[in-house]
Structures are given as structure tokens and as C-alpha cells.
Amino acid sequence: MRKAIIALALAAATSATAFAHPHVFIDVSLSFDFDGDRCLGFWQEWSFDPVFSAQIKNDFMLPASGPLSRALQDELYNGAFINLRRYGFYTLLRRGDKRESPKAVTQFGAELRANRIVYRFYVPLDASYSGGFSVAVFDTTYYSAVRYLGQPGFTQRREGAATPRFSVESDRRFPVYYNPQGGPQDMTTYTRPAPGLLTIYPDEIVIRL
Amino acid sequence: MKSSYASKPASAGARLARCRLTSPAAALALAFILGGALAHANPFYSPPAEAAAPAPPAPAAKAVPAPLVALQLRFRESLAEAFGRATESEEGAESGARRAALAVLGIAFVYGLAHAAGPGHRKTVVFSLFIGAKAKAWEPMAAGFLSALTHTASGGLVIGVLSLLRGAVASLTSAETALAWADGGSLLILALIAAALIVNKLRHFSHAHDHGPSGAGRGRYAVVFLTSLVPCTGSIMVMLFALYLGSPLLGVAALLFIALGQGLVVSAAAYLAWFGRERFFNAIKRRERAVAAVSGGLELASYALILAFSLYTAWPFLGFLKELVVG
């Protein structure tokens, strides 16, 4: 009995860390843009959950439905998107064991689709993105939970070029690290293990040509 | 082609943030009062051009198992859909609105159950309190529901107060900052209470007898109440959504059903401890001296567990306070 009590107390204590993440849920779909073997970049479309969508609508006084004017989209870009550059736009690119996040994205647009806010933007890639690589859309602060929607799409600009193949994989050789005690002000991206950091293996979209 | 965008004009919150903080105490006080309105915890939202008041670190974040994330999302989507139907049908079909409102309450109840079953919600506190001291059979349930109601109501209250201060529906960001302050503050209060109880127990350890619930009762409920003042994030989410849709009454009703669901789970944790203790002591009741010694030891251990848990969880908050005061 004593063992049972101690075990129960320990179980209760270890499960009691007061966290409440994630706060935002994002459905993500990707579409890659190829010119032969080279990937020029890819489109990301983020569809936010109805509650966060309602918050954005409230905070930015968006209409209940209908198209968003360019001015409103610009306001969303400045007020509720571009700060994500401090988080690498939640985008992790990997070639071999080299991981990086985009410094900038382009062609941002936003729209209302049913009761959701949808962001769409383009991630340009440099010439080194030829052949295979991986993309993960992942928030290491766990503020947002990301879910991939279906298979990625693609366009191939060069006729007769190889068709890319996509798969979702979690490669245990390439973890990312995060600080479980890092609050919302902690925007550090951890690329190496360190005391206090925890390890996670994000689901990556692996592109093979 | 990279888009070019004009910078956003400073918000009212940002204009307030221009106040210069001349002393650590003033900084602390102002940060506490206005922190919710000024800090920018939401990674999507750009901070104002001017320096915002510092915000305490959020409660520790850990990887949440994928099925739990999927479940949370499902609840959120179901609630949003039911809320949407309830508010949209208000003008037209009354029975449709009623059905949708009932669906909101049902989902809120299940949400409360699932939400409280996850980490947090002071289950450790009630568990420790009922493993540590004798109580009547109804007390675990009372403590569980007191905790759930306080926790849920404070979530609704935070949104209400912030919305009144803001003159519009509060933002999730400001609610989160208020939550971080409340969480850190209540953990420190809990640590102080546990330390005081340990000192008190040690002082009277040689005369330790289990006097039953009459002596421990009031203090126990005070601990439960104080430590449950941390606003419930689920309630914040539901209340915000209700206000966004202009349905505050349905929001309050949903909070009550969330509290009902949470109360059942937290009470279950309390009963686990209560039954464990009762069975343990029944098994050894013939050995009264051993019972007294074990009872005292368990009580002390449970207070020590609460103290250690509070300090461990509040550690980042203490670091933040130190930085705020010392600079």
C-alpha cells in the first residue's frame, strides 16, 4: 500500500507541470516550385483554428466574411505575421545535416475562408536547393501546433524533368532542441544540445527527385 | 519579389508603455497592473515600437503527445462550430439555437473532463492535502469542486476585467500575461503556505496526534482556493470566443459546465489520496503509535512535496522577478 501511495504521489507530482500549450492550431499545406532539379521555393498556406481566427478578427477588426482589402492584409502582415521571422517562420529547412530557417518570405496574402483566417506566403530558396532536401513546419516553443494537410503539391517548370516524390518522416538523426522553461519571450533557436534543453524530432516533408 | 509594408501605428497599449519606470518597485507594480495590456507573448503579434512592460515567463512548455493535441483541436473545433450555430440561429429558429446551446454545454462538460485530466489543475495539491491529513468522506469532492470552480471562474474573470480595462474584448495575449502573473504568484503563495505548515508541524511534531478534519479543514480549503486562483486557459479560450461572437451568457454557462467536468476529475484525484490513506491506516490501525508517527510523517512529506513542486515550477518566475527588481 505504501508503495502504491508513493507511486501515486509521484505520478501526480510529475504530471503537474502547469503548462497549457498549444494555444494555436495551424493546418499547413505546401506546394513546391521546381525548375528541373532545382527547387526555387515553395508556397505555404496556413489555416488557423476558429478560436485564434476569431481573435485575429477581433483584434484587427476584420469583417465577418468576404474578401480582405490589401490594406487589411498589410495590417495583418505587420501586426500578426512578420514577428514570426524571429521564429524562422516556424520553417526548418534541412540538407543533409545542415539545418536553417528562411530569413525572409515573400508574397504574403491573407483571406477569410469560412470561419478561419488563412495566410499564404512564398519561401524563396537559393540555388543550393537542388536534389533532395527536407522541410519541417514546426514551432519549437510549442505555442502553436502544426498539422500537415495532405500531400504537398508541386509545379515543374521544365518539361520532361524528374517528378518530385514526397514523404513525411521523422529522422532521429536530426533532432531540434527546445527549452521547456522558455517563456513567450524566449525566442532562442537551439541547434545544439545543452543542459536543460529537451530534444524533439519534428515531422519533416522529405523531397526526393 | 519581397512585399513592402508600412509600419503599423502605435497602439493605445504602446502609448501607455511610454511611461518611464523610475524604480524597480514601480516597474514591478506597473508591470503587474498593465502587463496584460502591454506585453507581447503571442509570437504572431509584433511588439509595439516602444518598449513594452516586461512579462513573466509563461508556464513551462513541453512537447504534448500528438493524440492529445489532436483531441484539443477537435474539442476546439466542435465548440467553435456549436457556438457558431447557437449565435447564428438566435435570430431565426429558436429551437435550433437551443439545441446548439445544449451542444455547447455538453462539449464544454467533456472539454472540462479532458482538460483537467491533462497536466496541472492542482491535482497534486488536492492529492497531497488528502494524503496528508484525515478528512470526512465528502471533503475530497468539496475540495475538487472548489478548486475547479475557482480555477474556471478566475479564467472568466480575467477576460471580463481585461475587456473592461481595454474597452473591447480582451486579447489572448493580454490574458496569457495575466495568467503568467497569476500562476507565478499563486505558486509563491503556495510555497509560503507549505513552508509555514512544515514549520508548524515540526514545532508540534513531538505532540503530533491526528485530530481529524476539524483542525485541518479551514486551512485546507484556503490552500485549495488560493492555489486554484490561477485562471484556467480552457475557460479563457471559451470566454474569449463567446465574447468574440457576442454571446457572453452562453460563455458563462459553458464555463460552469467546464467547471463541472474539471471538478469530477480533481475530486477523483482527491479521492485517490483519501481512499489510499484510509485503507493504509485501516490496515495498521491496531498499532496506534505507528499510526501517529506515519500520519505525522505523511503530513510532513506531503507539505514538503507541495513546497518542492511550487518552488520548482515557480523557479523561472522567481528569476524573472529578480531580474525585474535588480535590473
XYZ file of N, CA and C in Angstrom, chain B residues 75-167:
279
model
N -11.854 19.313 -29.864
C -12.753 19.992 -28.934
C -12.942 21.442 -29.354
N -11.836 22.058 -29.692
C -11.880 23.474 -30.052
C -12.757 23.684 -31.287
N -12.591 22.808 -32.273
C -13.383 22.939 -33.496
C -14.864 22.670 -33.223
N -15.144 21.646 -32.388
C -16.543 21.322 -32.079
C -17.198 22.461 -31.320
N -16.456 23.007 -30.331
C -17.006 24.117 -29.553
C -17.284 25.313 -30.453
N -16.318 25.617 -31.306
C -16.460 26.777 -32.185
C -17.664 26.590 -33.101
N -17.820 25.374 -33.600
C -18.930 25.122 -34.519
C -20.270 25.271 -33.792
N -20.344 24.670 -32.577
C -21.592 24.745 -31.810
C -21.896 26.182 -31.404
N -20.862 26.911 -30.982
C -21.045 28.328 -30.629
C -21.556 29.099 -31.853
N -20.948 28.814 -32.986
C -21.341 29.499 -34.217
C -22.802 29.236 -34.530
N -23.240 27.968 -34.413
C -24.629 27.630 -34.719
C -25.569 28.291 -33.714
N -25.152 28.287 -32.437
C -26.009 28.875 -31.394
C -26.196 30.366 -31.622
N -25.157 31.057 -32.007
C -25.267 32.506 -32.172
C -25.916 32.865 -33.507
N -25.659 32.060 -34.523
C -26.253 32.369 -35.830
C -27.753 32.131 -35.828
N -28.201 31.058 -35.080
C -29.627 30.737 -35.144
C -30.464 31.567 -34.182
N -29.816 32.424 -33.394
C -30.584 33.182 -32.399
C -31.714 34.003 -33.026
N -31.431 34.574 -34.184
C -32.446 35.429 -34.797
C -33.564 34.604 -35.432
N -33.223 33.459 -35.936
C -34.202 32.658 -36.650
C -34.791 31.556 -35.792
N -34.468 30.329 -36.133
C -35.063 29.176 -35.462
C -34.606 29.094 -34.015
N -35.584 29.263 -33.094
C -35.240 29.274 -31.671
C -34.834 27.878 -31.182
N -35.538 26.865 -31.703
C -35.217 25.502 -31.250
C -33.827 25.097 -31.729
N -33.464 25.559 -32.904
C -32.122 25.270 -33.424
C -31.064 25.878 -32.527
N -31.332 27.114 -32.095
C -30.388 27.809 -31.209
C -30.288 27.076 -29.880
N -31.434 26.591 -29.406
C -31.438 25.894 -28.114
C -30.630 24.595 -28.200
N -30.858 23.892 -29.291
C -30.108 22.635 -29.486
C -28.605 22.913 -29.564
N -28.268 23.959 -30.289
C -26.845 24.294 -30.440
C -26.245 24.711 -29.091
N -27.059 25.451 -28.300
C -26.577 25.887 -26.980
C -26.349 24.672 -26.073
N -27.282 23.698 -26.153
C -27.107 22.474 -25.363
C -25.859 21.723 -25.810
N -25.630 21.746 -27.117
C -24.413 21.091 -27.637
C -23.178 21.779 -27.072
N -23.215 23.124 -26.992
C -22.084 23.873 -26.416
C -21.834 23.403 -24.986
N -22.929 23.278 -24.201
C -22.766 22.896 -22.788
C -22.237 21.464 -22.657
N -22.733 20.583 -23.514
C -22.258 19.198 -23.491
C -20.777 19.112 -23.842
N -20.410 19.829 -24.880
C -18.998 19.805 -25.297
C -18.141 20.443 -24.202
N -18.670 21.507 -23.591
C -17.913 22.177 -22.523
C -17.660 21.226 -21.359
N -18.671 20.426 -21.034
C -18.515 19.467 -19.941
C -17.418 18.442 -20.275
N -17.486 17.885 -21.471
C -16.476 16.886 -21.875
C -15.102 17.564 -21.952
N -15.097 18.794 -22.441
C -13.838 19.547 -22.511
C -13.245 19.695 -21.103
N -14.112 20.020 -20.130
C -13.649 20.168 -18.745
C -13.029 18.883 -18.229
N -13.674 17.761 -18.542
C -13.144 16.456 -18.116
C -11.760 16.225 -18.726
N -11.687 16.402 -20.046
C -10.431 16.093 -20.747
C -9.333 17.077 -20.359
N -9.717 18.345 -20.228
C -8.741 19.389 -19.906
C -8.124 19.145 -18.526
N -8.981 18.796 -17.559
C -8.468 18.575 -16.199
C -7.679 17.284 -16.100
N -7.962 16.343 -17.029
C -7.224 15.084 -16.987
C -5.772 15.289 -17.423
N -5.502 16.367 -18.135
C -4.136 16.680 -18.540
C -3.341 17.231 -17.365
N -2.103 17.661 -17.652
C -1.255 18.165 -16.571
C -1.823 19.440 -15.941
N -1.455 19.679 -14.685
C -1.851 20.899 -13.996
C -3.174 20.737 -13.265
N -3.880 21.843 -13.113
C -5.189 21.894 -12.451
C -5.142 21.503 -10.987
N -3.975 21.629 -10.393
C -3.811 21.499 -8.943
C -4.225 20.126 -8.412
N -4.144 19.131 -9.262
C -4.447 17.784 -8.774
C -3.408 17.341 -7.744
N -2.152 17.773 -7.958
C -1.103 17.433 -6.990
C -1.438 18.017 -5.634
N -1.956 19.250 -5.643
C -2.236 19.933 -4.378
C -3.314 19.184 -3.606
N -4.440 18.894 -4.261
C -5.511 18.217 -3.526
C -5.075 16.801 -3.143
N -4.317 16.172 -4.028
C -3.819 14.822 -3.706
C -2.978 14.878 -2.436
N -2.059 15.837 -2.404
C -1.163 15.935 -1.247
C -1.933 16.275 0.029
N -2.946 17.142 -0.105
C -3.698 17.546 1.085
C -4.472 16.375 1.681
N -5.006 15.511 0.811
C -5.823 14.428 1.339
C -5.018 13.179 1.674
N -3.798 13.132 1.196
C -2.947 12.013 1.634
C -2.319 12.382 2.974
N -2.256 13.703 3.249
C -1.527 14.170 4.416
C -2.354 14.247 5.691
N -3.654 14.406 5.600
C -4.448 14.594 6.822
C -5.815 13.937 6.673
N -6.358 13.568 7.827
C -7.650 12.883 7.828
C -8.752 13.847 7.385
N -9.759 13.298 6.693
C -10.860 14.156 6.239
C -12.128 13.332 6.193
N -13.277 14.051 6.206
C -14.559 13.347 6.089
C -14.755 12.929 4.635
N -15.695 11.999 4.442
C -15.843 11.392 3.109
C -16.231 12.400 2.032
N -16.975 13.446 2.392
C -17.444 14.394 1.371
C -16.383 15.444 1.043
N -15.350 15.533 1.842
C -14.400 16.641 1.675
C -13.589 16.597 0.376
N -13.131 15.421 -0.088
C -12.419 15.429 -1.364
C -13.260 16.006 -2.502
N -14.573 15.691 -2.486
C -15.446 16.214 -3.537
C -15.580 17.738 -3.396
N -15.758 18.190 -2.156
C -15.894 19.634 -1.933
C -14.632 20.367 -2.391
N -13.485 19.804 -2.030
C -12.225 20.457 -2.411
C -12.042 20.439 -3.924
N -12.397 19.315 -4.555
C -12.257 19.199 -6.010
C -13.104 20.226 -6.734
N -14.362 20.383 -6.289
C -15.250 21.330 -6.966
C -14.914 22.774 -6.618
N -14.442 22.994 -5.391
C -13.997 24.353 -5.041
C -12.838 24.755 -5.955
N -11.903 23.817 -6.118
C -10.742 24.094 -6.959
C -11.175 24.366 -8.401
N -12.050 23.504 -8.930
C -12.461 23.645 -10.333
C -13.240 24.935 -10.562
N -14.151 25.241 -9.623
C -14.955 26.460 -9.797
C -14.082 27.709 -9.708
N -13.159 27.719 -8.744
C -12.277 28.879 -8.588
C -11.411 29.053 -9.837
N -10.836 27.933 -10.278
C -9.945 27.930 -11.444
C -10.684 28.427 -12.688
N -11.882 27.921 -12.911
C -12.648 28.286 -14.102
C -13.160 29.725 -14.005
N -13.694 30.067 -12.827
C -14.244 31.410 -12.673
C -13.165 32.465 -12.836
N -11.964 32.194 -12.328
C -10.914 33.209 -12.448
C -10.529 33.411 -13.913
N -10.642 32.336 -14.722
C -10.393 32.490 -16.161
C -11.396 33.460 -16.776
N -12.677 33.262 -16.441
C -13.715 34.161 -16.958
C -13.540 35.576 -16.450
N -13.132 35.669 -15.171
C -12.961 36.983 -14.555
C -11.819 37.769 -15.213
N -10.734 37.068 -15.507
C -9.592 37.718 -16.166
C -10.048 38.354 -17.478
N -10.795 37.587 -18.254
C -11.261 38.103 -19.546
C -12.201 39.285 -19.321
N -13.101 39.152 -18.326
C -14.031 40.247 -18.041
C -13.301 41.517 -17.664
N -12.357 41.401 -16.725
C -11.636 42.589 -16.239
C -10.779 43.195 -17.362
N -10.065 42.343 -18.077
C -9.218 42.867 -19.157
C -10.064 43.533 -20.241
N -11.223 42.961 -20.512
C -12.094 43.548 -21.532
C -12.614 44.905 -21.070
N -12.952 45.001 -19.772
C -13.419 46.278 -19.245
C -12.315 47.326 -19.323
N -11.087 46.904 -18.939
C -9.951 47.840 -18.976
C -9.661 48.286 -20.398
N -9.809 47.358 -21.317
C -9.459 47.647 -22.705
C -10.580 48.386 -23.428
N -11.807 48.223 -22.910
C -12.944 48.851 -23.573
C -13.397 48.044 -24.781
